[in-house]
Structures are given as C-alpha cells and as structure tokens.
XYZ file of C-alpha atoms in Angstrom:
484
model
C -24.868 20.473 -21.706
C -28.033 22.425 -21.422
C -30.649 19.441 -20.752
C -28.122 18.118 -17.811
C -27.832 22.109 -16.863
C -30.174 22.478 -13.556
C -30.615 26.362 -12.257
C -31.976 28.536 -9.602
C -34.494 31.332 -10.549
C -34.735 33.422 -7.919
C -37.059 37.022 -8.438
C -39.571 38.143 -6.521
C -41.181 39.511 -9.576
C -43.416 36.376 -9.875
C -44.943 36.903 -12.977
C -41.137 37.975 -14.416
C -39.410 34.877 -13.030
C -42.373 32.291 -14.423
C -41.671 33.956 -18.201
C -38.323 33.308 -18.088
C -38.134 30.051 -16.344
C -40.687 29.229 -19.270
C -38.364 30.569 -22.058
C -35.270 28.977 -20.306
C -36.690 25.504 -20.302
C -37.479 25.797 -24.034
C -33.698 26.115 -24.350
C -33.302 22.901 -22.805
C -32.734 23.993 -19.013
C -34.462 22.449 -16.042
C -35.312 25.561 -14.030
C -36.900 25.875 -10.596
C -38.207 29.266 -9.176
C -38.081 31.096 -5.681
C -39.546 34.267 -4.775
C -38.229 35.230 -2.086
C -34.696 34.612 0.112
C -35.797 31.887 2.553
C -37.940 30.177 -0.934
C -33.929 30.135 -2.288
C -32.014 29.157 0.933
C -34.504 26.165 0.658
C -34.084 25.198 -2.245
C -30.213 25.286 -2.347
C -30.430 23.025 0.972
C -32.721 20.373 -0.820
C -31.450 20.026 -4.445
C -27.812 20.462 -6.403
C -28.477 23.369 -8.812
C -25.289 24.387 -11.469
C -26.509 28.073 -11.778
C -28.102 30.486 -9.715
C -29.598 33.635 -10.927
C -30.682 36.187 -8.723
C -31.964 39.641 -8.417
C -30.561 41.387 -6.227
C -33.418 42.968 -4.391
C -35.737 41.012 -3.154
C -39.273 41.340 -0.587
C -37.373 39.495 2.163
C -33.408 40.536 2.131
C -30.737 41.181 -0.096
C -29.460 39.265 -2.942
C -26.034 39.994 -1.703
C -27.009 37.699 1.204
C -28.302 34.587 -1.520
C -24.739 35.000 -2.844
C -22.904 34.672 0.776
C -25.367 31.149 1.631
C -24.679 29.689 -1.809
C -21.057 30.309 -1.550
C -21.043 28.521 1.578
C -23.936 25.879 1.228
C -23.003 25.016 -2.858
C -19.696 26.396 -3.546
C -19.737 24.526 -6.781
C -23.004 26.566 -8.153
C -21.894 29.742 -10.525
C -24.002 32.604 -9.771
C -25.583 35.390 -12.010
C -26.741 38.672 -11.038
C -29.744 40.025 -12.961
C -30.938 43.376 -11.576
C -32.678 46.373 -12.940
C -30.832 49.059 -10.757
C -27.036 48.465 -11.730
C -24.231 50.753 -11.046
C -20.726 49.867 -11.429
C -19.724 49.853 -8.237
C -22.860 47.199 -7.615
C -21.383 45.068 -10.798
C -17.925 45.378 -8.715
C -19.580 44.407 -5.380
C -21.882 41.789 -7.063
C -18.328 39.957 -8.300
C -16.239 40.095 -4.749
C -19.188 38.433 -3.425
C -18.722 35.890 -5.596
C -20.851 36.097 -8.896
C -19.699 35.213 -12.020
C -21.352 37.857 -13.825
C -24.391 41.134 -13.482
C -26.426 41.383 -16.301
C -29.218 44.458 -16.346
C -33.197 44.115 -16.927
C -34.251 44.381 -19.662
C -32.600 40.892 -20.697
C -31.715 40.363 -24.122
C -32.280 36.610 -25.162
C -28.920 35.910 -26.629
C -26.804 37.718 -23.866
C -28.445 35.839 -20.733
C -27.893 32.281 -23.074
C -24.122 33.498 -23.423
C -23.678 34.399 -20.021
C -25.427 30.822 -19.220
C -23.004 29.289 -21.135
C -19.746 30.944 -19.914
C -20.779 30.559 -16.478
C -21.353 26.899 -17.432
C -18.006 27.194 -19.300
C -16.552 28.486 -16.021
C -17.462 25.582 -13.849
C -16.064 22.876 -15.515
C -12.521 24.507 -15.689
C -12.995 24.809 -11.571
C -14.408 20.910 -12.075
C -10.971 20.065 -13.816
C -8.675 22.296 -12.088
C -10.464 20.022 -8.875
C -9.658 17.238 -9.980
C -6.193 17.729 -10.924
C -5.426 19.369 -7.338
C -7.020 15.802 -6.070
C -4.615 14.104 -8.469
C -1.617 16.110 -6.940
C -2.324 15.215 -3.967
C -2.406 11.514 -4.631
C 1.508 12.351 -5.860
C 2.631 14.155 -3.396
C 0.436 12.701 -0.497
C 0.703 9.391 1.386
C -0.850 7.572 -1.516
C 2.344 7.749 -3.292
C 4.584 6.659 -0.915
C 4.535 2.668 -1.003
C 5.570 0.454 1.778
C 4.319 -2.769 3.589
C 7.148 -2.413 6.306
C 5.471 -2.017 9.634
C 7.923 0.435 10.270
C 6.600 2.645 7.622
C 3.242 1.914 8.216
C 3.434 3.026 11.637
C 5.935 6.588 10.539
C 2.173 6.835 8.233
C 0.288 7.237 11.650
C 2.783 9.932 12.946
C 2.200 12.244 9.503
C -1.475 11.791 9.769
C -1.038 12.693 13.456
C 1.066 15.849 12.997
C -0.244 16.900 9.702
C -1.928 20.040 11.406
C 0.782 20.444 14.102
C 2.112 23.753 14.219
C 5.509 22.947 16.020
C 8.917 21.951 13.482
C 9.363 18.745 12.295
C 12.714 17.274 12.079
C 12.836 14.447 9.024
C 16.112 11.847 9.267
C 17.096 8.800 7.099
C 19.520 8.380 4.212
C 19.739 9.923 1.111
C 17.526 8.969 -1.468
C 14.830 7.958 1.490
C 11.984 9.926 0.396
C 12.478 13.350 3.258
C 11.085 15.238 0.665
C 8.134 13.417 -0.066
C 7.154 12.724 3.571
C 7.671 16.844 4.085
C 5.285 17.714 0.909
C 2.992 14.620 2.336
C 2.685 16.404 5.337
C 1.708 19.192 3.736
C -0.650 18.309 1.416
C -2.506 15.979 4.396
C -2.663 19.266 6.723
C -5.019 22.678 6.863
C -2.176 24.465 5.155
C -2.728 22.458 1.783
C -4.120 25.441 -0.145
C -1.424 27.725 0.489
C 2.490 27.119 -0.602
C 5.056 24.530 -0.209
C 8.452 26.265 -0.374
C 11.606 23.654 -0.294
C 15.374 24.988 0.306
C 18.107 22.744 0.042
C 20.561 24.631 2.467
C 23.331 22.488 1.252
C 23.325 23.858 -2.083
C 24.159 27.773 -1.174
C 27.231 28.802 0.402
C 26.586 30.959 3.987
C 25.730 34.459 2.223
C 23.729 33.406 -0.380
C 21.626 31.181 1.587
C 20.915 33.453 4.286
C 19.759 35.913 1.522
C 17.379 32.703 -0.306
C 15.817 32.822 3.123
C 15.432 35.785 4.274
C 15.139 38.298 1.028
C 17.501 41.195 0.845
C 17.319 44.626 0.356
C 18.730 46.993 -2.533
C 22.432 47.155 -2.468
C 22.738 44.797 0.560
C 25.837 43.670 -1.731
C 27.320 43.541 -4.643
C 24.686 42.535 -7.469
C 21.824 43.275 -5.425
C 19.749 46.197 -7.544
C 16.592 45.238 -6.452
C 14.561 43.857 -3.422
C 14.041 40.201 -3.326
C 11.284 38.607 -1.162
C 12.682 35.535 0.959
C 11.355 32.201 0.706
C 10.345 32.602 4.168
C 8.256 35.426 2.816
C 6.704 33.199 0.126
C 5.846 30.568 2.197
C 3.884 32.824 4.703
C 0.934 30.901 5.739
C 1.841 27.724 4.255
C 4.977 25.355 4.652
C 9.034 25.446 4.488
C 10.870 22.396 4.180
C 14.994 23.287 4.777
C 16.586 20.526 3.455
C 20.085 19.423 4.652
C 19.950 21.782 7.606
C 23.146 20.034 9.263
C 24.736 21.806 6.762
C 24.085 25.312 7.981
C 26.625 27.520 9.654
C 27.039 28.408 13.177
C 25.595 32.184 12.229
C 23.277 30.685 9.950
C 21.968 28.540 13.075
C 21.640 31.361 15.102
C 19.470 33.722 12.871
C 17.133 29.789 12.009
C 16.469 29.843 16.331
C 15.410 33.313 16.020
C 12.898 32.605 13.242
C 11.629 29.183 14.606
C 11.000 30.633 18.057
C 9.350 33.949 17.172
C 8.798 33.852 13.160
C 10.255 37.118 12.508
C 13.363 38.324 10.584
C 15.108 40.721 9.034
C 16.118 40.942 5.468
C 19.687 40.974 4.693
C 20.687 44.398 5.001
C 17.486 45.539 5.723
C 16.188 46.914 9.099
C 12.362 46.417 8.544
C 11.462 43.277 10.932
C 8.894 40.935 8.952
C 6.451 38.640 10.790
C 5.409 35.742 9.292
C 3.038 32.340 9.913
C 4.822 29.505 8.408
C 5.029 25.606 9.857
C 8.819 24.507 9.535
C 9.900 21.244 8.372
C 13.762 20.303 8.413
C 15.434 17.443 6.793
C 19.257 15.901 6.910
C 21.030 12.342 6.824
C 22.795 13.172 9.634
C 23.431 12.383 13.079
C 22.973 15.990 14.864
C 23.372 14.350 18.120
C 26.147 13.404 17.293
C 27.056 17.055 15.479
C 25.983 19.150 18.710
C 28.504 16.784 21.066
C 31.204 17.790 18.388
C 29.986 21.128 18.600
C 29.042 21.933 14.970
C 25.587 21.925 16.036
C 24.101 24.158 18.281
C 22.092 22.219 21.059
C 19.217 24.792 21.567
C 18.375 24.676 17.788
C 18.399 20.663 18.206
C 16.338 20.680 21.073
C 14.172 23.990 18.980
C 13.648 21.414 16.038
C 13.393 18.089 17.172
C 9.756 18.328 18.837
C 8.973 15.705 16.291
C 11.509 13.434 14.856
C 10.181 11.267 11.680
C 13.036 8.361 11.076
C 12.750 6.920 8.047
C 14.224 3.337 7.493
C 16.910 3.143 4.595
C 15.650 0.211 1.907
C 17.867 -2.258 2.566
C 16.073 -2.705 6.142
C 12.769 -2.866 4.340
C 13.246 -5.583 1.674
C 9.975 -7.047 1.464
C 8.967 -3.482 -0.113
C 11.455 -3.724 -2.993
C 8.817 -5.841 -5.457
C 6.115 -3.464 -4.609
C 8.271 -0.453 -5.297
C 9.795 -2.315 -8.564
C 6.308 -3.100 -9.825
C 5.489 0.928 -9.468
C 8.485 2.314 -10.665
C 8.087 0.214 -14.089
C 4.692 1.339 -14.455
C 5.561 5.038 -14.091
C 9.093 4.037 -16.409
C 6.681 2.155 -19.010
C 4.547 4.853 -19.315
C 7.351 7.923 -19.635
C 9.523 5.741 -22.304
C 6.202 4.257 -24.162
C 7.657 0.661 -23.899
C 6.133 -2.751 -22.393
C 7.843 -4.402 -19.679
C 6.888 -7.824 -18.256
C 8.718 -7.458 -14.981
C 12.184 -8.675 -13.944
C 12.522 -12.513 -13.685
C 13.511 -14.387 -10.353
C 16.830 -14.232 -10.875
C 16.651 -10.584 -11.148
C 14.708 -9.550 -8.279
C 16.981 -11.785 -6.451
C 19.764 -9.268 -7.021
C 17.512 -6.728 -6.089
C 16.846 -7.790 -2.944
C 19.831 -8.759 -1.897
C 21.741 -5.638 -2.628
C 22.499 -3.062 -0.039
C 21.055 0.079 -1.799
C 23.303 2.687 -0.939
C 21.250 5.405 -2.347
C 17.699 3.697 -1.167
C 14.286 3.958 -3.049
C 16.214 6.930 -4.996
C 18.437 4.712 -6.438
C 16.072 1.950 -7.204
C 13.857 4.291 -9.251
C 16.784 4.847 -11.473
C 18.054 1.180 -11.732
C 14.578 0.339 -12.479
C 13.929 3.377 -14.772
C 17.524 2.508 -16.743
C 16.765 -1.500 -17.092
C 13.316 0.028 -18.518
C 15.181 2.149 -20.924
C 18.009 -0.641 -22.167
C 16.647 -3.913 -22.309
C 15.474 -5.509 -25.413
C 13.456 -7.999 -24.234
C 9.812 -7.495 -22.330
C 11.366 -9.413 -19.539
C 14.275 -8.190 -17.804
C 17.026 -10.419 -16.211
C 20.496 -9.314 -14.231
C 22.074 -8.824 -17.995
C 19.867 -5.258 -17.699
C 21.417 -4.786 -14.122
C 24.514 -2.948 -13.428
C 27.690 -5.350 -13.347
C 28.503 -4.210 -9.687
C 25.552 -5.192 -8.670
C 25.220 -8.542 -10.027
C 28.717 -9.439 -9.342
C 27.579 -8.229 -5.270
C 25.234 -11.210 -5.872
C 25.410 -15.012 -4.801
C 25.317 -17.903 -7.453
C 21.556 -19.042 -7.390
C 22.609 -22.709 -5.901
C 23.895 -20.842 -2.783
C 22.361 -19.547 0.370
C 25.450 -17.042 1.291
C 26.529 -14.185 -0.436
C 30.173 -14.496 -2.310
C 32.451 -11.798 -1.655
C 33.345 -9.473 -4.463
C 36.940 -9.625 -5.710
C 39.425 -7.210 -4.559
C 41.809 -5.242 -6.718
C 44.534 -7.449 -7.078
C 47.320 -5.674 -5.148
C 48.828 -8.150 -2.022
C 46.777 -11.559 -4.077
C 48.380 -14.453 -5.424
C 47.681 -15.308 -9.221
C 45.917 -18.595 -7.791
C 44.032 -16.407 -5.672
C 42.907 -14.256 -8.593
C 42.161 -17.564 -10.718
C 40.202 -19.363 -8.672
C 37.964 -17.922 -5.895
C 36.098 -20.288 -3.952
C 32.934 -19.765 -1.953
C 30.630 -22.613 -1.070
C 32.426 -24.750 -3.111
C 32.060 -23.310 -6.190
C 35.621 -22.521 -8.188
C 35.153 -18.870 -9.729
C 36.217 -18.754 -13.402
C 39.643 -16.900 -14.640
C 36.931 -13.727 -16.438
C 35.260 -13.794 -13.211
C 38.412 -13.082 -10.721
C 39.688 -10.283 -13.459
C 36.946 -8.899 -13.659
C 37.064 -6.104 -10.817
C 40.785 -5.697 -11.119
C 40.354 -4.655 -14.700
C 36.627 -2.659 -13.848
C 38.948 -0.356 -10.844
C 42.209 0.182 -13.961
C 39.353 1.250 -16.558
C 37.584 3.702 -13.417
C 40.697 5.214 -12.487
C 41.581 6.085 -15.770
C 38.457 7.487 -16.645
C 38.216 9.730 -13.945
C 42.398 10.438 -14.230
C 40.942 12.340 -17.995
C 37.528 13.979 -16.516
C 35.801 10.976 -18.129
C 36.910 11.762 -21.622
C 36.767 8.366 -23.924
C 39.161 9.035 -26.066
C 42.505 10.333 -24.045
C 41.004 6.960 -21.403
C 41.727 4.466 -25.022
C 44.718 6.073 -25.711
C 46.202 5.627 -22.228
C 45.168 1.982 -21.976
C 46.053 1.377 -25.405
C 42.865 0.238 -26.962
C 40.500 1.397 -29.416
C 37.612 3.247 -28.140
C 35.109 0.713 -29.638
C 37.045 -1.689 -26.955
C 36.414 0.945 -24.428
C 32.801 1.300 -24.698
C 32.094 -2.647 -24.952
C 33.983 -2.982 -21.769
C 32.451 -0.194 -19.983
C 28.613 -1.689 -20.816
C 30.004 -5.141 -19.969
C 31.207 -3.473 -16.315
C 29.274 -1.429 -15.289
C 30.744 1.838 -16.003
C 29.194 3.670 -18.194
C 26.033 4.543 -15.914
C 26.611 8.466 -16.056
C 26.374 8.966 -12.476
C 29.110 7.129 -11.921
C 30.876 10.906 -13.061
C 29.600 13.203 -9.858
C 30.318 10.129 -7.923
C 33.514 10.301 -5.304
C-alpha cells in the first residue's frame, strides 16, 4: 500500500517538514511538501493526494481552514492533524472538521506510521462502502428496471424529469408492475438519495394502526402503547415516503393524508405537539381512483392533492416484446441464487410465455422463471417446467389462434368433453378431462385448508396419487393457497 500511498506535508516549519518528508519516503511514501496555506490549496488543486497532514498553525492562516478546502476540493483525502499546541477541545474541533486523527509534536516514529496506516485503513472502507452505495443504486435505480417498450422508455424520461420534483407523485398499474421499484428509482435518481426511503403499504394495517405507523403515537394513546413511537413520517424527514395501496385508506385516514401533503405537519396520535417535517410523497395503487372519487370512496381534493404527476405503468401482457429480455435477467439472478446452470427456455417455451396473459405481470414472471430454475432437470427448459394452466392456455405449435381452455364439465356433452376441436385439430380424451378433474382436485384442496391427506381420503386415492396429479396439473405451486 505504502509505495502507491501519495501524501500532503504541509508545515511551515521548513526544515521540520523536509526531515520528515525524508523519513516518510524511506517508508515507501511519495510525499510532497507545502509551507504555507495557499503552497497546500495548490497543491490539492493540481495533484490527487490519499493523506494530508497538517499543522495546524501556519504563517498564512489556519489549518482549520486546509481541512474545510480539502473536504470540499478532495473529499476522498484522509486528513491528519500534527500540532505542537494540543488541547482536547482542539483534538475535538480538529475531528468535526473533518480529520481523521491529531497527533502532538514531538512525533514518535511508530505512532505517525500507525496513524498512516489506519487513516489509509479508513479510506478504503469509505472506497468500498462507495462502491456498494453505487451498486445499490444500479438495483434500485433505472438500471434495473428492463424494458424495450416505447411506452416504458418514454415513463423513463418522466422519472428522470421529476426525480428532484418536490410535488406527490401518484404511481398506477397492476399488481406485480414494478410501483415500488419506479418509487425507490425515483428516489435514488433525485437530491434526496442520501437520506431515507421509507415504504408503507397502507393496505396491510387496519384504520388505527395505520394512522399510528404514520404518524407515531404518544404514551398511552391506547391500549399497549407504553412508550413513544416516532412515525414513519418522522423517519423519512428529509428524504422520501412511498404509501403504497393508498386507495385503500379510510375516509378519516384521507383527511388527516390532505393535511400532511398540503402543509407537512401532523400530530401524533394522541399527542398534541404539532411536528413539521420535509418529506417528498410518493403514492401507489392498482386502482381506478377516478373511478373511486365518482363512487365517493375517494375524496376528490386528495385526488386532485396527489395526482400532480401520474406515472402509468403498462401491465406485461401489453409489453410482450420485453418478456425475453426480462426472462434472460431473471434466470441470471435465479442461476446465481440456486447455484445451477440454465441454458434458457426453448422456442416452444417462450412461446407460452409470450402468449400468456400474466395476471400478476413482471411479479409473476420472476417467480415462474425463478420456479422452472429451481425444478427442471435439464439445462434447457421446455413447457414440461411450466405450470399446467399455463401451457394448457397455450395454442398447438401448428396453429396461429389460441385454443380455448376446457370448461368444467357441468351443461357439456360427453362428445363435447372427448373431442374438442379448434383449427381442426381433435383434442385427445386426457386432454378434455383434464381441467374438469384439475377444478374437483382444487376444490377439495381448499374444502380441507390444503391438507393432503383428509384431500386423498375424500377423493379416495392414495396420497402418492395426489401429489403426482397435483405436479402433473398444476397445483401444487404454493401460492395457489393465499389465492381466492
């Protein structure tokens, strides 16, 4: 480290300075010297120096004021304060400033080369801790959201546009659409980067509960509450909010959000002490609040209050030319998490893919992708690592149109069942039984809470004969459980 190591000697004590510059660059340091405060301001502007050290008085100012410029002019350069006249109030002053360290005159060889070396030390934890801020913003920022669709291309424009707006943002689309991720993208891509990103998913809280999440409470502002708690309002002061779901909130909850978006001040719940704070709002939800405030169960004044800026993002199945570019990610990331080595889905495949209406968006394609990644046994993956419903959804490969799926047999005819015909092509007996027998095997499972064993008994088959049937259609993806 110590011959790539370049530092700043700055003393006006010429003939001091030159004897340690000497000793330092026997240690394997390139040093340069500067006697006075302009000598140092000049030499910061015209070279890259790791380490300054500086006395702190000096024939032409202050060393305080060498610590102010470098912060400013190298922020990246560690500083150490070597001074004969130290107090501890000057070591305290010396370190708000922004040194790293005082040591006294007389030096002592070995503590100035340890101080080198955990100022040194220091630096490359702020080099790393750099670049891993730089790498979270590549995951949260634009970078990681992946699109050709000119639609999306041009919503890109709008988030670079409003990135340092400070009026609220409204996000729509479907679930699964990636509101979150444009919200933190925004965030990340605006001047409020460095301070926090607070999400709330107001869906998730009943009225009470939420309001207090928000807003903080006070001691014995109900029961259970002991202790103050600071609202996530609070915690986001000077940074960003994101209220997810917000067409969920209450009519009183809507009130008390116009209050805060229009003057940024609150009180906490059962507390009379008004808090101010400075906070850029960002609100999500997959619905239509026009359509809410005409029914009334959204207030217009808060639509009109959020809305200054509506981001619309498409749902995937309007974008399908960005399904193999978000396939080819989404294995990558899958590949890497599970430790396995996937080829890619064949043509067949990616067929299905595209054609499928993707109820749950990019969402769900991450974990169709991520599950196919997970089950397959072979480095290339084909509709066999699909889910059934899906590939049944799908047309034969000889055909242009898309074959219905069968329907529970209820009102059908057993030739209808047998033999379903769709561009000429007679569907086999399995084929047309299929469905009837997927919706018996749903019903039942959800009829026991999903439990395996009472579901065999009831259809009178061995649970082995359960399982096989439940890969073979499509049931037993686990979401299918929280799903109505």
């Amino acid at each position: 480290m110590r011959d790539t190591t370049a530092i700043l000697l700055v003393d006006d004590d010429r003939y001091l300075a030159e004897s340690m510059a000497l000793w330092l660059e026997e240690q394997g340091y390139f040093v340069q010297t500067a006697g006075s405060l302009q000598a140092a301001k000049l030499a910061i502007q015209a070279q890259t120096f790791d380490l300054l050290i500086t006395d702190l008085r000096l024939d032409d100012g202050d060393g305080f004021d060498l610590i102010a410029h470098s912060k400013k002019a190298a922020p990246s350069c560690e500083i150490l304060v070597v001074t004969g006249y130290a107090t501890p109030q000057t070591a305290i002053d010396a370190v708000r400033a922004g040194a790293f360290d005082l040591l006294t005159k007389p030096l002592i060889d070995e503590e100035l080369t340890l101080a080198i070396d955990r100022a040194q030390s220091q630096r490359l934890i702020q080099t790393e801790n750099e670049s891993l801020k730089q790498q979270l913003d590549r995951r949260f920022g634009m970078e990681n959201i992946l699109s050709h669709d000119y639609r999306m291309l041009k919503l890109f424009d709008v988030v670079d546009n409003v990135a340092d707006a400070k009026a609220s943002l409204l996000v729509t689309g479907e679930n699964g659409t990636g509101k979150s991720m444009i919200a933190r993208a925004i965030h990340r891509r605006g001047n409020r980067r460095d301070k926090p990103f607070i999400e709330v998913a107001c869906g998730a809280l009943p009225d009470n509960l939420l309001e207090s999440e928000l807003f903080g409470h006070v001691a014995g502002a109900f029961t259970g509450a002991s202790n103050n708690k600071v609202g996530k309002f609070k915690l986001a002061d000077g940074g960003t909010i994101f209220l997810d779901e917000i067409g969920t909130a209450s009519p009183a909850m809507q009130v008390k959000l116009l209050r805060v978006l229009q003057e940024l001040q609150f009180e906490p719940l059962g507390g009379t002490e008004t808090e101010t704070v400075d906070v850029r709002v960002i609100l999500a939800t997959n619905e239509d609040l026009t359509a809410n405030v005409a029914a009334g169960t959204f207030r217009q004044d808060l639509y009109y209050r959020i809305n200054v800026v509506n981001i619309e993002l498409p749902p995937l199945r309007e974008r399908v030319g960005d399904i193999p570019l978000l396939v080819k990610h989404f294995l990558e990331v899958s590949m890497e998490s599970l430790n396995r080595k996937i080829e890619g889905f064949d043509s067949q495949a990616m067929q299905v893919l595209q054609r499928y209406s993707w109820p749950g968006n990019v969402r769900e394609l991450e974990n169709i992708v991520e599950r196919a990644t997970l089950l397959s046994r072979s480095p290339v993956l084909t509709t066999e690592d699909l889910p059934a419903d899906m590939v049944r959804g799908e047309t034969p490969t000889h055909s242009t149109s898309q074959r219905p799926a069968p329907t529970v047999a209820g009102n059908r005819s057993a030739s209808e069942i047998a033999y379903s015909i769709s561009e000429g092509r007679v569907a086999s007996l399995r084929e047309a039984l299929e469905e009837p027998e997927r919706q018996i095997i749903l019903e039942t499972l959800r009829m026991f809470q999903w439990n395996r064993a009472a579901t065999a008994d009831a259809l009178e088959i061995n649970r082995t004969t359960l399982y096989k049937k439940m890969k073979r259609l499509g049931l037993d993806d686990p979401r299918l459980q929280f799903a109505n």
